[in-house]
Amino acid sequence: MGNCFSRGKGRPPPPPLTAQKLKEGTPTVQKHTQEINWEMCSEQRELQRNGNSVLSEPLVREKSVRTFCTRVGRTSSEAKIGKAVSETRLNTLFDNYRDSTEDSILADGIERLCADLNLSPDEFRVLILAWKLDASQMCRFTRDEFVKGCRAMHVDTVKGIQTKLPELEAEVLENAESFKDLYRFTFRFGLDVSVGQRILACDMAIDLWRLVFSGQEPPILNRWLRFLESHPHARGIPRDTWNMFLNFAEAVGSDLSTYDDTEAWPSIFDDFVEFENDQANQNITKEREEVIKLSQWSS
């Protein structure tokens, strides 16, 4: 499976004529068929368009030209396809990092893989890699996830993954649908499926929000995270709150002035907006008090 696509390439051209063979009387028509160029292709096509007839020797040359042109077109197409991904290389790559006690890459193996990729385990690109592998649990890549994911990315080496990740990062930052898919995956990725967890702990949600938005941060993010840190939500962050924050961040912009509390937002968003408005009012009051003090002092 690891071989290049070899079917349908046609017979290779005969070896070039040597000076010795030419001295021995090799017919010159063979030389013509080996030294074909694109001018000959154009000449034959022009003759066909004009309805002109061709003599016997040009007919031989035309046949060689047509064969050459077809072969070139097919080879160019095959070059775009590239080399096939090797199942053997993928499994060997997985085995380089798998745990000694189970058929998965666990925390230590992921750290070694990240080191070979010149990445830190908490980088945005590592989250992208987990997304493309469709990992079902943090700090764990099963063999099936790793092999299928790498095959889908058309990579079977560390260098291949390293080259692919910047392309995937550009895709999620430029394509809203790709980012939304990554964003929703991140919530599932943060859950502890071994205990059937369905709600993210608040501190875990904060870390994952920082991570998933590290490449493209909405204006409201830092204020939202400060609110959560100072008012930890006892229940944690459920899936609908996580998913709707993406819409919330787009709707309210940077100053919350467009927030509509009559819409069906999760109640925690109402609490956040109320907190921010209170903070803003307090700041205005403090500024007024400072102005009054200064005016009294100057008078």
PDB file of C-alpha atoms in Angstrom:
ATOM      1  CA  MET A   1       0.000   0.000   0.000  1.00  0.00           C
ATOM      2  CA  GLY A   2       2.924   2.309   0.533  1.00  0.00           C
ATOM      3  CA  ASN A   3       3.966   2.268  -3.125  1.00  0.00           C
ATOM      4  CA  CYS A   4       3.325   5.208  -5.415  1.00  0.00           C
ATOM      5  CA  PHE A   5       0.348   4.955  -7.734  1.00  0.00           C
ATOM      6  CA  SER A   6       1.963   3.005 -10.530  1.00  0.00           C
ATOM      7  CA  ARG A   7      -0.910   1.697 -12.599  1.00  0.00           C
ATOM      8  CA  GLY A   8      -1.782   3.420 -15.848  1.00  0.00           C
ATOM      9  CA  LYS A   9       1.523   5.205 -16.375  1.00  0.00           C
ATOM     10  CA  GLY A  10       2.193   3.537 -19.747  1.00  0.00           C
ATOM     11  CA  ARG A  11       5.449   2.072 -21.001  1.00  0.00           C
ATOM     12  CA  PRO A  12       8.603   4.078 -20.244  1.00  0.00           C
ATOM     13  CA  PRO A  13      10.350   5.663 -23.288  1.00  0.00           C
ATOM     14  CA  PRO A  14      13.176   3.642 -24.914  1.00  0.00           C
ATOM     15  CA  PRO A  15      16.731   4.483 -23.763  1.00  0.00           C
ATOM     16  CA  PRO A  16      18.393   7.370 -25.633  1.00  0.00           C
ATOM     17  CA  LEU A  17      20.461   6.481 -28.700  1.00  0.00           C
ATOM     18  CA  THR A  18      24.188   6.417 -28.235  1.00  0.00           C
ATOM     19  CA  ALA A  19      26.745   7.750 -30.674  1.00  0.00           C
ATOM     20  CA  GLN A  20      27.902   4.178 -31.318  1.00  0.00           C
ATOM     21  CA  LYS A  21      24.439   3.047 -32.403  1.00  0.00           C
ATOM     22  CA  LEU A  22      24.102   6.004 -34.736  1.00  0.00           C
ATOM     23  CA  LYS A  23      27.397   5.085 -36.402  1.00  0.00           C
ATOM     24  CA  GLU A  24      26.107   1.578 -36.927  1.00  0.00           C
ATOM     25  CA  GLY A  25      23.347   2.914 -39.128  1.00  0.00           C
ATOM     26  CA  THR A  26      20.383   3.332 -36.840  1.00  0.00           C
ATOM     27  CA  PRO A  27      17.527   4.792 -38.906  1.00  0.00           C
ATOM     28  CA  THR A  28      17.114   8.514 -38.322  1.00  0.00           C
ATOM     29  CA  VAL A  29      13.332   8.145 -37.978  1.00  0.00           C
ATOM     30  CA  GLN A  30      13.932   6.515 -34.559  1.00  0.00           C
ATOM     31  CA  LYS A  31      15.889   9.540 -33.491  1.00  0.00           C
ATOM     32  CA  HIS A  32      12.990  11.763 -34.490  1.00  0.00           C
ATOM     33  CA  THR A  33      10.579   9.761 -32.344  1.00  0.00           C
ATOM     34  CA  GLN A  34      12.870  10.077 -29.320  1.00  0.00           C
ATOM     35  CA  GLU A  35      13.532  13.825 -29.642  1.00  0.00           C
ATOM     36  CA  ILE A  36       9.898  14.875 -29.732  1.00  0.00           C
ATOM     37  CA  ASN A  37       9.133  18.425 -28.591  1.00  0.00           C
ATOM     38  CA  TRP A  38       6.034  20.509 -28.117  1.00  0.00           C
ATOM     39  CA  GLU A  39       6.498  22.296 -31.469  1.00  0.00           C
ATOM     40  CA  MET A  40       5.825  18.963 -33.154  1.00  0.00           C
ATOM     41  CA  CYS A  41       2.596  18.590 -31.154  1.00  0.00           C
ATOM     42  CA  SER A  42       1.493  22.034 -32.287  1.00  0.00           C
ATOM     43  CA  GLU A  43       2.456  21.311 -35.897  1.00  0.00           C
ATOM     44  CA  GLN A  44       0.376  18.149 -36.066  1.00  0.00           C
ATOM     45  CA  ARG A  45      -2.634  19.788 -34.406  1.00  0.00           C
ATOM     46  CA  GLU A  46      -2.435  22.695 -36.868  1.00  0.00           C
ATOM     47  CA  LEU A  47      -2.339  20.293 -39.828  1.00  0.00           C
ATOM     48  CA  GLN A  48      -5.417  18.468 -38.510  1.00  0.00           C
ATOM     49  CA  ARG A  49      -7.330  21.722 -38.052  1.00  0.00           C
ATOM     50  CA  ASN A  50      -6.572  22.847 -41.621  1.00  0.00           C
ATOM     51  CA  GLY A  51      -7.604  19.467 -43.041  1.00  0.00           C
ATOM     52  CA  ASN A  52      -4.177  18.950 -44.607  1.00  0.00           C
ATOM     53  CA  SER A  53      -2.901  15.498 -45.337  1.00  0.00           C
ATOM     54  CA  VAL A  54       0.342  14.216 -43.865  1.00  0.00           C
ATOM     55  CA  LEU A  55       3.057  12.167 -45.537  1.00  0.00           C
ATOM     56  CA  SER A  56       4.125   8.804 -44.260  1.00  0.00           C
ATOM     57  CA  GLU A  57       7.060   9.996 -42.125  1.00  0.00           C
ATOM     58  CA  PRO A  58       5.064  12.745 -40.328  1.00  0.00           C
ATOM     59  CA  LEU A  59       2.399  10.094 -39.665  1.00  0.00           C
ATOM     60  CA  VAL A  60       4.957   8.091 -37.716  1.00  0.00           C
ATOM     61  CA  ARG A  61       6.014  11.230 -35.864  1.00  0.00           C
ATOM     62  CA  GLU A  62       2.398  12.164 -35.136  1.00  0.00           C
ATOM     63  CA  LYS A  63       1.783   8.809 -33.516  1.00  0.00           C
ATOM     64  CA  SER A  64       4.802   9.253 -31.286  1.00  0.00           C
ATOM     65  CA  VAL A  65       3.725  12.784 -30.405  1.00  0.00           C
ATOM     66  CA  ARG A  66       0.233  11.730 -29.425  1.00  0.00           C
ATOM     67  CA  THR A  67       1.588   8.957 -27.224  1.00  0.00           C
ATOM     68  CA  PHE A  68       3.999  11.376 -25.570  1.00  0.00           C
ATOM     69  CA  CYS A  69       1.353  14.058 -24.932  1.00  0.00           C
ATOM     70  CA  THR A  70      -1.052  11.562 -23.376  1.00  0.00           C
ATOM     71  CA  ARG A  71       1.635  10.134 -21.131  1.00  0.00           C
ATOM     72  CA  VAL A  72       2.730  13.567 -19.930  1.00  0.00           C
ATOM     73  CA  GLY A  73      -0.828  14.570 -19.027  1.00  0.00           C
ATOM     74  CA  ARG A  74      -1.399  11.368 -17.076  1.00  0.00           C
ATOM     75  CA  THR A  75       1.911  11.623 -15.211  1.00  0.00           C
ATOM     76  CA  SER A  76       1.168  15.213 -14.202  1.00  0.00           C
ATOM     77  CA  SER A  77      -2.191  14.168 -12.778  1.00  0.00           C
ATOM     78  CA  GLU A  78      -0.587  11.342 -10.838  1.00  0.00           C
ATOM     79  CA  ALA A  79       1.997  13.728  -9.415  1.00  0.00           C
ATOM     80  CA  LYS A  80      -0.793  15.772  -7.852  1.00  0.00           C
ATOM     81  CA  ILE A  81      -2.171  12.688  -6.093  1.00  0.00           C
ATOM     82  CA  GLY A  82       1.136  12.081  -4.329  1.00  0.00           C
ATOM     83  CA  LYS A  83       2.333   9.060  -2.409  1.00  0.00           C
ATOM     84  CA  ALA A  84      -0.131   6.704  -0.760  1.00  0.00           C
ATOM     85  CA  VAL A  85      -0.299   6.602   3.026  1.00  0.00           C
ATOM     86  CA  SER A  86       1.274   3.422   4.385  1.00  0.00           C
ATOM     87  CA  GLU A  87      -0.701   1.418   6.932  1.00  0.00           C
ATOM     88  CA  THR A  88       2.549  -0.172   8.086  1.00  0.00           C
ATOM     89  CA  ARG A  89       4.226   3.192   8.671  1.00  0.00           C
ATOM     90  CA  LEU A  90       1.156   4.461  10.540  1.00  0.00           C
ATOM     91  CA  ASN A  91       1.115   1.512  12.925  1.00  0.00           C
ATOM     92  CA  THR A  92       4.882   1.740  13.436  1.00  0.00           C
ATOM     93  CA  LEU A  93       4.529   5.446  14.183  1.00  0.00           C
ATOM     94  CA  PHE A  94       1.774   4.699  16.692  1.00  0.00           C
ATOM     95  CA  ASP A  95       3.883   1.975  18.350  1.00  0.00           C
ATOM     96  CA  ASN A  96       6.719   4.491  18.879  1.00  0.00           C
ATOM     97  CA  TYR A  97       4.510   6.363  21.353  1.00  0.00           C
ATOM     98  CA  ARG A  98       2.030   3.766  22.638  1.00  0.00           C
ATOM     99  CA  ASP A  99       1.833   2.892  26.304  1.00  0.00           C
ATOM    100  CA  SER A 100       3.431  -0.346  27.474  1.00  0.00           C
ATOM    101  CA  THR A 101       0.285  -1.516  29.262  1.00  0.00           C
ATOM    102  CA  GLU A 102      -2.466  -0.769  26.727  1.00  0.00           C
ATOM    103  CA  ASP A 103      -2.958  -0.131  23.037  1.00  0.00           C
ATOM    104  CA  SER A 104      -3.215   3.643  23.347  1.00  0.00           C
ATOM    105  CA  ILE A 105      -0.942   6.691  23.396  1.00  0.00           C
ATOM    106  CA  LEU A 106      -1.325   8.126  26.894  1.00  0.00           C
ATOM    107  CA  ALA A 107       0.001  11.291  28.568  1.00  0.00           C
ATOM    108  CA  ASP A 108       3.697  10.328  28.449  1.00  0.00           C
ATOM    109  CA  GLY A 109       3.493   9.236  24.830  1.00  0.00           C
ATOM    110  CA  ILE A 110       1.620  12.401  23.844  1.00  0.00           C
ATOM    111  CA  GLU A 111       4.335  14.481  25.526  1.00  0.00           C
ATOM    112  CA  ARG A 112       7.013  12.634  23.529  1.00  0.00           C
ATOM    113  CA  LEU A 113       5.014  13.055  20.316  1.00  0.00           C
ATOM    114  CA  CYS A 114       4.615  16.781  21.022  1.00  0.00           C
ATOM    115  CA  ALA A 115       8.355  17.074  21.694  1.00  0.00           C
ATOM    116  CA  ASP A 116       9.098  15.436  18.330  1.00  0.00           C
ATOM    117  CA  LEU A 117       6.637  17.869  16.715  1.00  0.00           C
ATOM    118  CA  ASN A 118       8.380  20.788  18.471  1.00  0.00           C
ATOM    119  CA  LEU A 119       5.130  21.639  20.245  1.00  0.00           C
ATOM    120  CA  SER A 120       4.032  22.091  23.841  1.00  0.00           C
ATOM    121  CA  PRO A 121       1.129  19.791  24.873  1.00  0.00           C
ATOM    122  CA  ASP A 122      -1.013  22.843  25.701  1.00  0.00           C
ATOM    123  CA  GLU A 123      -0.613  24.517  22.288  1.00  0.00           C
ATOM    124  CA  PHE A 124      -3.493  25.280  19.936  1.00  0.00           C
ATOM    125  CA  ARG A 125      -2.046  22.998  17.240  1.00  0.00           C
ATOM    126  CA  VAL A 126      -2.123  20.015  19.597  1.00  0.00           C
ATOM    127  CA  LEU A 127      -5.842  20.658  20.096  1.00  0.00           C
ATOM    128  CA  ILE A 128      -6.191  20.732  16.305  1.00  0.00           C
ATOM    129  CA  LEU A 129      -4.362  17.396  16.078  1.00  0.00           C
ATOM    130  CA  ALA A 130      -6.710  15.855  18.664  1.00  0.00           C
ATOM    131  CA  TRP A 131      -9.655  17.244  16.679  1.00  0.00           C
ATOM    132  CA  LYS A 132      -8.446  15.698  13.408  1.00  0.00           C
ATOM    133  CA  LEU A 133      -7.860  12.374  15.196  1.00  0.00           C
ATOM    134  CA  ASP A 134     -11.389  12.698  16.653  1.00  0.00           C
ATOM    135  CA  ALA A 135      -9.972  11.787  20.052  1.00  0.00           C
ATOM    136  CA  SER A 136     -12.701  10.768  22.469  1.00  0.00           C
ATOM    137  CA  GLN A 137     -10.771  11.607  25.625  1.00  0.00           C
ATOM    138  CA  MET A 138      -8.090  14.032  26.724  1.00  0.00           C
ATOM    139  CA  CYS A 139      -4.553  12.612  27.133  1.00  0.00           C
ATOM    140  CA  ARG A 140      -5.428   9.470  25.143  1.00  0.00           C
ATOM    141  CA  PHE A 141      -5.193   8.523  21.465  1.00  0.00           C
ATOM    142  CA  THR A 142      -6.361   5.005  20.683  1.00  0.00           C
ATOM    143  CA  ARG A 143      -4.771   3.083  17.805  1.00  0.00           C
ATOM    144  CA  ASP A 144      -7.976   3.307  15.783  1.00  0.00           C
ATOM    145  CA  GLU A 145      -8.241   7.082  16.318  1.00  0.00           C
ATOM    146  CA  PHE A 146      -4.591   7.673  15.469  1.00  0.00           C
ATOM    147  CA  VAL A 147      -4.457   5.493  12.357  1.00  0.00           C
ATOM    148  CA  LYS A 148      -7.791   6.666  10.924  1.00  0.00           C
ATOM    149  CA  GLY A 149      -7.070  10.315  11.696  1.00  0.00           C
ATOM    150  CA  CYS A 150      -3.602  10.292  10.158  1.00  0.00           C
ATOM    151  CA  ARG A 151      -4.927   8.439   7.114  1.00  0.00           C
ATOM    152  CA  ALA A 152      -7.592  11.124   6.669  1.00  0.00           C
ATOM    153  CA  MET A 153      -4.877  13.804   6.884  1.00  0.00           C
ATOM    154  CA  HIS A 154      -2.749  11.842   4.343  1.00  0.00           C
ATOM    155  CA  VAL A 155       0.263  11.692   6.685  1.00  0.00           C
ATOM    156  CA  ASP A 156       2.211   8.745   8.053  1.00  0.00           C
ATOM    157  CA  THR A 157       5.346  10.360   9.555  1.00  0.00           C
ATOM    158  CA  VAL A 158       6.137  12.914  12.251  1.00  0.00           C
ATOM    159  CA  LYS A 159       7.397  15.239   9.532  1.00  0.00           C
ATOM    160  CA  GLY A 160       4.131  14.828   7.647  1.00  0.00           C
ATOM    161  CA  ILE A 161       2.087  15.755  10.731  1.00  0.00           C
ATOM    162  CA  GLN A 162       4.396  18.688  11.416  1.00  0.00           C
ATOM    163  CA  THR A 163       3.863  20.004   7.888  1.00  0.00           C
ATOM    164  CA  LYS A 164       0.087  19.443   7.953  1.00  0.00           C
ATOM    165  CA  LEU A 165      -0.707  21.224  11.221  1.00  0.00           C
ATOM    166  CA  PRO A 166      -0.032  24.799   9.992  1.00  0.00           C
ATOM    167  CA  GLU A 167      -2.380  24.160   7.048  1.00  0.00           C
ATOM    168  CA  LEU A 168      -5.110  22.946   9.411  1.00  0.00           C
ATOM    169  CA  GLU A 169      -4.570  25.925  11.719  1.00  0.00           C
ATOM    170  CA  ALA A 170      -5.011  28.329   8.801  1.00  0.00           C
ATOM    171  CA  GLU A 171      -8.180  26.467   7.820  1.00  0.00           C
ATOM    172  CA  VAL A 172      -9.876  26.792  11.220  1.00  0.00           C
ATOM    173  CA  LEU A 173      -8.904  30.457  11.545  1.00  0.00           C
ATOM    174  CA  GLU A 174     -10.219  31.348   8.092  1.00  0.00           C
ATOM    175  CA  ASN A 175     -13.252  29.093   7.833  1.00  0.00           C
ATOM    176  CA  ALA A 176     -16.081  29.757  10.328  1.00  0.00           C
ATOM    177  CA  GLU A 177     -17.622  26.295   9.918  1.00  0.00           C
ATOM    178  CA  SER A 178     -14.309  24.548  10.549  1.00  0.00           C
ATOM    179  CA  PHE A 179     -13.735  26.623  13.682  1.00  0.00           C
ATOM    180  CA  LYS A 180     -17.263  25.900  14.923  1.00  0.00           C
ATOM    181  CA  ASP A 181     -16.616  22.170  14.485  1.00  0.00           C
ATOM    182  CA  LEU A 182     -13.329  22.460  16.404  1.00  0.00           C
ATOM    183  CA  TYR A 183     -15.034  24.560  19.102  1.00  0.00           C
ATOM    184  CA  ARG A 184     -17.800  22.013  19.694  1.00  0.00           C
ATOM    185  CA  PHE A 185     -15.284  19.160  19.682  1.00  0.00           C
ATOM    186  CA  THR A 186     -13.314  20.931  22.437  1.00  0.00           C
ATOM    187  CA  PHE A 187     -16.181  20.617  24.918  1.00  0.00           C
ATOM    188  CA  ARG A 188     -16.483  16.866  24.341  1.00  0.00           C
ATOM    189  CA  PHE A 189     -12.709  16.501  24.461  1.00  0.00           C
ATOM    190  CA  GLY A 190     -12.584  18.059  27.930  1.00  0.00           C
ATOM    191  CA  LEU A 191     -15.101  15.662  29.481  1.00  0.00           C
ATOM    192  CA  ASP A 192     -14.003  12.653  31.523  1.00  0.00           C
ATOM    193  CA  VAL A 193     -15.930   9.977  29.666  1.00  0.00           C
ATOM    194  CA  SER A 194     -14.625   7.248  31.978  1.00  0.00           C
ATOM    195  CA  VAL A 195     -16.969   8.523  34.708  1.00  0.00           C
ATOM    196  CA  GLY A 196     -19.755   9.615  32.379  1.00  0.00           C
ATOM    197  CA  GLN A 197     -19.125  13.328  32.913  1.00  0.00           C
ATOM    198  CA  ARG A 198     -21.542  15.583  30.992  1.00  0.00           C
ATOM    199  CA  ILE A 199     -20.719  19.037  32.428  1.00  0.00           C
ATOM    200  CA  LEU A 200     -17.296  20.687  32.385  1.00  0.00           C
ATOM    201  CA  ALA A 201     -15.876  21.848  35.686  1.00  0.00           C
ATOM    202  CA  CYS A 202     -15.599  25.627  35.653  1.00  0.00           C
ATOM    203  CA  ASP A 203     -11.785  25.693  35.885  1.00  0.00           C
ATOM    204  CA  MET A 204     -11.485  23.177  33.038  1.00  0.00           C
ATOM    205  CA  ALA A 205     -13.896  25.214  30.895  1.00  0.00           C
ATOM    206  CA  ILE A 206     -11.819  28.365  31.535  1.00  0.00           C
ATOM    207  CA  ASP A 207      -8.619  26.595  30.428  1.00  0.00           C
ATOM    208  CA  LEU A 208     -10.296  25.193  27.310  1.00  0.00           C
ATOM    209  CA  TRP A 209     -11.810  28.580  26.379  1.00  0.00           C
ATOM    210  CA  ARG A 210      -8.350  30.125  26.593  1.00  0.00           C
ATOM    211  CA  LEU A 211      -6.938  27.309  24.460  1.00  0.00           C
ATOM    212  CA  VAL A 212      -9.561  27.169  21.709  1.00  0.00           C
ATOM    213  CA  PHE A 213      -9.559  30.972  21.329  1.00  0.00           C
ATOM    214  CA  SER A 214      -5.769  31.326  21.501  1.00  0.00           C
ATOM    215  CA  GLY A 215      -5.577  31.778  17.743  1.00  0.00           C
ATOM    216  CA  GLN A 216      -8.525  34.164  17.431  1.00  0.00           C
ATOM    217  CA  GLU A 217      -9.745  35.839  20.618  1.00  0.00           C
ATOM    218  CA  PRO A 218     -13.181  37.520  20.826  1.00  0.00           C
ATOM    219  CA  PRO A 219     -13.135  40.980  22.481  1.00  0.00           C
ATOM    220  CA  ILE A 220     -15.330  39.868  25.396  1.00  0.00           C
ATOM    221  CA  LEU A 221     -13.317  36.744  26.312  1.00  0.00           C
ATOM    222  CA  ASN A 222     -11.053  38.083  29.083  1.00  0.00           C
ATOM    223  CA  ARG A 223     -13.941  39.830  30.872  1.00  0.00           C
ATOM    224  CA  TRP A 224     -16.011  36.648  30.640  1.00  0.00           C
ATOM    225  CA  LEU A 225     -13.212  34.515  32.086  1.00  0.00           C
ATOM    226  CA  ARG A 226     -12.556  37.009  34.907  1.00  0.00           C
ATOM    227  CA  PHE A 227     -16.247  36.832  35.755  1.00  0.00           C
ATOM    228  CA  LEU A 228     -16.111  33.026  35.929  1.00  0.00           C
ATOM    229  CA  GLU A 229     -12.972  33.098  38.062  1.00  0.00           C
ATOM    230  CA  SER A 230     -14.552  35.524  40.536  1.00  0.00           C
ATOM    231  CA  HIS A 231     -18.008  33.884  40.404  1.00  0.00           C
ATOM    232  CA  PRO A 232     -17.363  30.172  39.843  1.00  0.00           C
ATOM    233  CA  HIS A 233     -20.482  28.490  38.592  1.00  0.00           C
ATOM    234  CA  ALA A 234     -21.205  25.687  41.031  1.00  0.00           C
ATOM    235  CA  ARG A 235     -22.873  23.484  38.440  1.00  0.00           C
ATOM    236  CA  GLY A 236     -20.043  23.862  35.962  1.00  0.00           C
ATOM    237  CA  ILE A 237     -20.505  24.606  32.277  1.00  0.00           C
ATOM    238  CA  PRO A 238     -23.069  22.478  30.405  1.00  0.00           C
ATOM    239  CA  ARG A 239     -22.882  21.840  26.675  1.00  0.00           C
ATOM    240  CA  ASP A 240     -25.551  24.387  25.696  1.00  0.00           C
ATOM    241  CA  THR A 241     -23.768  27.196  27.590  1.00  0.00           C
ATOM    242  CA  TRP A 242     -20.479  26.251  25.935  1.00  0.00           C
ATOM    243  CA  ASN A 243     -21.998  26.143  22.456  1.00  0.00           C
ATOM    244  CA  MET A 244     -24.005  29.359  22.856  1.00  0.00           C
ATOM    245  CA  PHE A 245     -21.036  31.368  24.127  1.00  0.00           C
ATOM    246  CA  LEU A 246     -19.735  31.401  20.551  1.00  0.00           C
ATOM    247  CA  ASN A 247     -22.963  33.091  19.404  1.00  0.00           C
ATOM    248  CA  PHE A 248     -22.992  35.323  22.491  1.00  0.00           C
ATOM    249  CA  ALA A 249     -19.460  36.594  21.849  1.00  0.00           C
ATOM    250  CA  GLU A 250     -20.389  37.471  18.257  1.00  0.00           C
ATOM    251  CA  ALA A 251     -23.676  39.130  19.262  1.00  0.00           C
ATOM    252  CA  VAL A 252     -22.464  41.456  22.035  1.00  0.00           C
ATOM    253  CA  GLY A 253     -19.217  42.663  20.483  1.00  0.00           C
ATOM    254  CA  SER A 254     -16.844  44.402  22.883  1.00  0.00           C
ATOM    255  CA  ASP A 255     -19.134  46.600  25.012  1.00  0.00           C
ATOM    256  CA  LEU A 256     -22.281  44.482  25.652  1.00  0.00           C
ATOM    257  CA  SER A 257     -24.423  47.328  24.309  1.00  0.00           C
ATOM    258  CA  THR A 258     -26.290  45.035  21.912  1.00  0.00           C
ATOM    259  CA  TYR A 259     -27.147  42.415  24.523  1.00  0.00           C
ATOM    260  CA  ASP A 260     -30.872  41.641  24.582  1.00  0.00           C
ATOM    261  CA  ASP A 261     -31.981  39.988  27.813  1.00  0.00           C
ATOM    262  CA  THR A 262     -35.324  39.013  26.246  1.00  0.00           C
ATOM    263  CA  GLU A 263     -33.581  36.469  24.032  1.00  0.00           C
ATOM    264  CA  ALA A 264     -33.245  32.889  25.215  1.00  0.00           C
ATOM    265  CA  TRP A 265     -29.672  33.131  26.539  1.00  0.00           C
ATOM    266  CA  PRO A 266     -28.532  30.863  29.392  1.00  0.00           C
ATOM    267  CA  SER A 267     -29.029  32.609  32.725  1.00  0.00           C
ATOM    268  CA  ILE A 268     -25.291  32.775  33.360  1.00  0.00           C
ATOM    269  CA  PHE A 269     -25.011  35.273  30.489  1.00  0.00           C
ATOM    270  CA  ASP A 270     -27.598  37.490  32.196  1.00  0.00           C
ATOM    271  CA  ASP A 271     -25.538  37.307  35.383  1.00  0.00           C
ATOM    272  CA  PHE A 272     -22.397  38.227  33.502  1.00  0.00           C
ATOM    273  CA  VAL A 273     -23.963  41.257  31.782  1.00  0.00           C
ATOM    274  CA  GLU A 274     -25.456  42.454  35.074  1.00  0.00           C
ATOM    275  CA  PHE A 275     -22.060  42.094  36.758  1.00  0.00           C
ATOM    276  CA  GLU A 276     -20.337  44.022  33.985  1.00  0.00           C
ATOM    277  CA  ASN A 277     -22.933  46.803  34.099  1.00  0.00           C
ATOM    278  CA  ASP A 278     -22.529  47.081  37.868  1.00  0.00           C
ATOM    279  CA  GLN A 279     -18.780  47.295  37.419  1.00  0.00           C
ATOM    280  CA  ALA A 280     -19.207  50.000  34.797  1.00  0.00           C
ATOM    281  CA  ASN A 281     -21.577  52.004  37.040  1.00  0.00           C
ATOM    282  CA  GLN A 282     -19.162  51.725  39.943  1.00  0.00           C
ATOM    283  CA  ASN A 283     -16.352  52.985  37.754  1.00  0.00           C
ATOM    284  CA  ILE A 284     -18.475  55.936  36.617  1.00  0.00           C
ATOM    285  CA  THR A 285     -19.346  56.766  40.230  1.00  0.00           C
ATOM    286  CA  LYS A 286     -15.692  56.606  41.245  1.00  0.00           C
ATOM    287  CA  GLU A 287     -14.711  58.849  38.358  1.00  0.00           C
ATOM    288  CA  ARG A 288     -17.338  61.410  39.362  1.00  0.00           C
ATOM    289  CA  GLU A 289     -16.159  61.363  42.945  1.00  0.00           C
ATOM    290  CA  GLU A 290     -12.598  61.931  41.797  1.00  0.00           C
ATOM    291  CA  VAL A 291     -13.702  64.860  39.632  1.00  0.00           C
ATOM    292  CA  ILE A 292     -15.614  66.420  42.554  1.00  0.00           C
ATOM    293  CA  LYS A 293     -12.620  66.024  44.857  1.00  0.00           C
ATOM    294  CA  LEU A 294     -10.300  67.623  42.325  1.00  0.00           C
ATOM    295  CA  SER A 295     -12.667  70.541  41.733  1.00  0.00           C
ATOM    296  CA  GLN A 296     -13.010  71.119  45.496  1.00  0.00           C
ATOM    297  CA  TRP A 297      -9.241  70.975  45.958  1.00  0.00           C
ATOM    298  CA  SER A 298      -8.559  73.422  43.136  1.00  0.00           C
ATOM    299  CA  SER A 299     -11.130  75.918  44.458  1.00  0.00           C
TER     300      SER A 299
END
